[in-house]
Amino acid sequence: MKTTVKLLMVIGILGTVISCKSTFNASETMQVEENRNAIYQEIISNPVQFTNFISEARKNEDAKKIMMKTHMEQMESGNMKMMMDKNPEMKEKMQAHMQQMMEKNPEMKKKMHSKMLDKMMESEKGRKMMMEKMHNNEMMKKEMKERMKKMMEENPEMMEEMMQKMMEKNPGMMQKMKDKMKN
């Protein structure tokens, strides 16, 4: 009888321990929006956890692509510039990093330079600023000539339109341009 009571007590205790065991399932937890938002808030409110989360994300190729895409979107939207303006130390660090990256990777430098030129050419103010810079920088002048030549070869209608506008605005400009093209 004593052994039966002991056996029943052991079975009872084991049953209690097993039934109290928590079964955490991450995918089930993440399916509930409230849980998901609570987890996100917990991660981003703690700098150490957030840093660990980013470190884990960097180990996953898909996550790295998403992070790079959102980073580029931030840069293109102007949000990154606003953040840099608010934090001069970060701006300085980022500029130094970009300079270092471009020195190591000439292809990246060329791509960034090309993007910057495209952006400047979009507005009248940017074009004027570009022309001033170009007249003061021989390398830039040469690069711009090559670029304009390529654009005009690819799009003769644009060349005609530009020539027409130049003639209307400044008839003497046409002669100057012809002289420069000969050089």
Tab-separated table of C-alpha atoms in Angstrom:
chain	number	residue	atom	x	y	z
A	1	MET	CA	0.000	0.000	0.000
A	2	LYS	CA	2.798	2.398	0.841
A	3	THR	CA	4.477	1.774	-2.503
A	4	THR	CA	1.186	2.285	-4.324
A	5	VAL	CA	0.702	5.653	-2.622
A	6	LYS	CA	4.293	6.623	-3.431
A	7	LEU	CA	3.838	5.522	-7.021
A	8	LEU	CA	0.623	7.519	-7.343
A	9	MET	CA	2.340	10.577	-5.819
A	10	VAL	CA	5.252	10.307	-8.250
A	11	ILE	CA	2.838	9.947	-11.184
A	12	GLY	CA	0.852	12.942	-9.891
A	13	ILE	CA	3.964	15.100	-9.506
A	14	LEU	CA	5.293	14.094	-12.942
A	15	GLY	CA	1.897	14.809	-14.489
A	16	THR	CA	1.841	18.238	-12.875
A	17	VAL	CA	5.396	19.050	-14.016
A	18	ILE	CA	4.725	17.897	-17.578
A	19	SER	CA	1.419	19.753	-17.834
A	20	CYS	CA	3.009	22.989	-16.557
A	21	LYS	CA	5.777	22.883	-19.129
A	22	SER	CA	5.504	25.891	-21.420
A	23	THR	CA	5.356	25.182	-25.117
A	24	PHE	CA	6.541	28.290	-26.982
A	25	ASN	CA	5.965	28.343	-30.711
A	26	ALA	CA	7.465	31.421	-32.405
A	27	SER	CA	5.474	31.167	-35.631
A	28	GLU	CA	2.180	30.867	-33.725
A	29	THR	CA	3.126	33.830	-31.527
A	30	MET	CA	4.013	35.961	-34.556
A	31	GLN	CA	0.666	35.233	-36.230
A	32	VAL	CA	-1.152	37.347	-33.649
A	33	GLU	CA	-0.634	41.007	-34.571
A	34	GLU	CA	-0.723	42.192	-30.970
A	35	ASN	CA	2.033	39.732	-30.031
A	36	ARG	CA	4.056	40.654	-33.091
A	37	ASN	CA	3.879	44.387	-32.320
A	38	ALA	CA	4.796	43.758	-28.678
A	39	ILE	CA	7.848	41.761	-29.771
A	40	TYR	CA	8.900	44.517	-32.222
A	41	GLN	CA	8.538	47.178	-29.535
A	42	GLU	CA	10.510	45.108	-27.046
A	43	ILE	CA	13.360	44.651	-29.531
A	44	ILE	CA	13.603	48.274	-30.695
A	45	SER	CA	13.266	49.769	-27.209
A	46	ASN	CA	16.360	47.918	-25.983
A	47	PRO	CA	19.562	48.957	-27.870
A	48	VAL	CA	21.378	45.719	-26.974
A	49	GLN	CA	18.508	43.533	-28.211
A	50	PHE	CA	18.162	45.691	-31.317
A	51	THR	CA	21.882	45.371	-32.079
A	52	ASN	CA	21.656	41.596	-31.595
A	53	PHE	CA	18.615	41.477	-33.875
A	54	ILE	CA	20.472	43.359	-36.630
A	55	SER	CA	23.483	41.072	-36.193
A	56	GLU	CA	21.230	38.049	-36.669
A	57	ALA	CA	19.618	39.672	-39.721
A	58	ARG	CA	23.048	40.232	-41.293
A	59	LYS	CA	23.613	36.470	-41.205
A	60	ASN	CA	20.646	35.909	-43.528
A	61	GLU	CA	21.043	36.784	-47.232
A	62	ASP	CA	17.371	37.685	-47.777
A	63	ALA	CA	17.371	39.886	-44.688
A	64	LYS	CA	20.565	41.623	-45.873
A	65	LYS	CA	18.923	42.389	-49.227
A	66	ILE	CA	15.870	43.841	-47.491
A	67	MET	CA	18.032	45.961	-45.195
A	68	MET	CA	20.047	47.267	-48.153
A	69	LYS	CA	16.869	48.038	-50.096
A	70	THR	CA	15.348	49.993	-47.216
A	71	HIS	CA	18.644	51.801	-46.676
A	72	MET	CA	18.684	52.891	-50.326
A	73	GLU	CA	15.036	53.991	-50.082
A	74	GLN	CA	15.899	56.071	-47.023
A	75	MET	CA	18.781	57.700	-48.883
A	76	GLU	CA	16.690	58.425	-51.974
A	77	SER	CA	13.728	59.783	-50.016
A	78	GLY	CA	15.820	62.391	-48.233
A	79	ASN	CA	15.083	60.941	-44.793
A	80	MET	CA	18.727	59.973	-44.410
A	81	LYS	CA	19.827	63.533	-45.150
A	82	MET	CA	17.446	64.927	-42.532
A	83	MET	CA	18.761	62.451	-39.974
A	84	MET	CA	22.360	63.385	-40.845
A	85	ASP	CA	21.566	67.090	-40.477
A	86	LYS	CA	20.270	66.415	-36.968
A	87	ASN	CA	23.347	64.368	-36.053
A	88	PRO	CA	26.601	65.985	-37.345
A	89	GLU	CA	28.772	63.271	-35.772
A	90	MET	CA	26.916	60.574	-37.697
A	91	LYS	CA	27.119	62.667	-40.878
A	92	GLU	CA	30.885	63.019	-40.511
A	93	LYS	CA	31.269	59.296	-39.853
A	94	MET	CA	29.090	58.400	-42.860
A	95	GLN	CA	31.014	60.724	-45.182
A	96	ALA	CA	34.322	59.243	-44.056
A	97	HIS	CA	32.918	55.747	-44.574
A	98	MET	CA	31.615	56.620	-48.053
A	99	GLN	CA	34.971	58.125	-48.999
A	100	GLN	CA	36.747	54.996	-47.799
A	101	MET	CA	34.320	52.747	-49.694
A	102	MET	CA	34.790	54.699	-52.908
A	103	GLU	CA	38.575	54.574	-52.609
A	104	LYS	CA	38.406	50.788	-52.221
A	105	ASN	CA	35.841	50.292	-54.993
A	106	PRO	CA	36.279	52.486	-58.107
A	107	GLU	CA	33.156	50.967	-59.670
A	108	MET	CA	31.071	52.164	-56.727
A	109	LYS	CA	32.642	55.615	-57.017
A	110	LYS	CA	31.691	55.774	-60.668
A	111	LYS	CA	28.130	54.623	-59.927
A	112	MET	CA	27.671	57.156	-57.103
A	113	HIS	CA	29.109	59.913	-59.266
A	114	SER	CA	26.754	58.968	-62.079
A	115	LYS	CA	23.744	58.991	-59.720
A	116	MET	CA	24.765	62.390	-58.404
A	117	LEU	CA	25.054	63.763	-61.941
A	118	ASP	CA	21.635	62.372	-62.873
A	119	LYS	CA	20.088	63.951	-59.804
A	120	MET	CA	21.686	67.310	-60.531
A	121	MET	CA	20.604	67.256	-64.163
A	122	GLU	CA	16.951	66.865	-63.144
A	123	SER	CA	16.569	70.494	-62.039
A	124	GLU	CA	17.481	73.825	-63.612
A	125	LYS	CA	19.356	74.884	-60.481
A	126	GLY	CA	21.277	71.586	-60.498
A	127	ARG	CA	22.237	72.020	-64.155
A	128	LYS	CA	23.524	75.546	-63.532
A	129	MET	CA	25.528	74.378	-60.533
A	130	MET	CA	26.885	71.501	-62.610
A	131	MET	CA	27.965	73.845	-65.384
A	132	GLU	CA	29.832	76.044	-62.882
A	133	LYS	CA	31.558	73.027	-61.355
A	134	MET	CA	32.347	71.619	-64.774
A	135	HIS	CA	34.103	74.779	-65.918
A	136	ASN	CA	36.314	74.640	-62.831
A	137	ASN	CA	37.127	70.906	-62.945
A	138	GLU	CA	38.907	69.451	-65.991
A	139	MET	CA	38.137	65.809	-65.163
A	140	MET	CA	34.482	66.633	-64.718
A	141	LYS	CA	34.459	68.653	-67.934
A	142	LYS	CA	35.867	65.708	-69.877
A	143	GLU	CA	33.421	63.266	-68.268
A	144	MET	CA	30.464	65.513	-68.989
A	145	LYS	CA	31.493	65.960	-72.631
A	146	GLU	CA	31.651	62.181	-73.047
A	147	ARG	CA	28.307	61.766	-71.355
A	148	MET	CA	26.621	64.455	-73.458
A	149	LYS	CA	28.103	62.992	-76.620
A	150	LYS	CA	26.782	59.544	-75.707
A	151	MET	CA	23.333	60.917	-74.826
A	152	MET	CA	23.114	62.806	-78.108
A	153	GLU	CA	24.179	59.757	-80.097
A	154	GLU	CA	21.529	57.668	-78.358
A	155	ASN	CA	18.818	60.299	-78.709
A	156	PRO	CA	19.192	62.537	-81.798
A	157	GLU	CA	15.773	64.155	-81.193
A	158	MET	CA	16.989	65.425	-77.841
A	159	MET	CA	20.094	66.847	-79.524
A	160	GLU	CA	17.969	68.710	-82.064
A	161	GLU	CA	15.715	70.049	-79.317
A	162	MET	CA	18.687	71.227	-77.245
A	163	MET	CA	20.281	72.893	-80.254
A	164	GLN	CA	17.031	74.679	-81.048
A	165	LYS	CA	16.689	75.953	-77.478
A	166	MET	CA	20.302	77.131	-77.481
A	167	MET	CA	19.804	79.012	-80.722
A	168	GLU	CA	16.705	80.714	-79.306
A	169	LYS	CA	18.309	81.679	-75.992
A	170	ASN	CA	21.764	82.607	-77.217
A	171	PRO	CA	22.552	82.604	-80.940
A	172	GLY	CA	26.280	83.201	-80.249
A	173	MET	CA	26.372	80.047	-78.141
A	174	MET	CA	26.069	77.861	-81.237
A	175	GLN	CA	29.335	79.199	-82.636
A	176	LYS	CA	31.087	78.783	-79.280
A	177	MET	CA	29.884	75.195	-79.067
A	178	LYS	CA	31.038	74.381	-82.604
A	179	ASP	CA	34.464	75.804	-81.791
A	180	LYS	CA	34.673	73.742	-78.605
A	181	MET	CA	33.563	70.564	-80.375
A	182	LYS	CA	36.438	70.993	-82.834
A	183	ASN	CA	38.862	71.055	-79.888
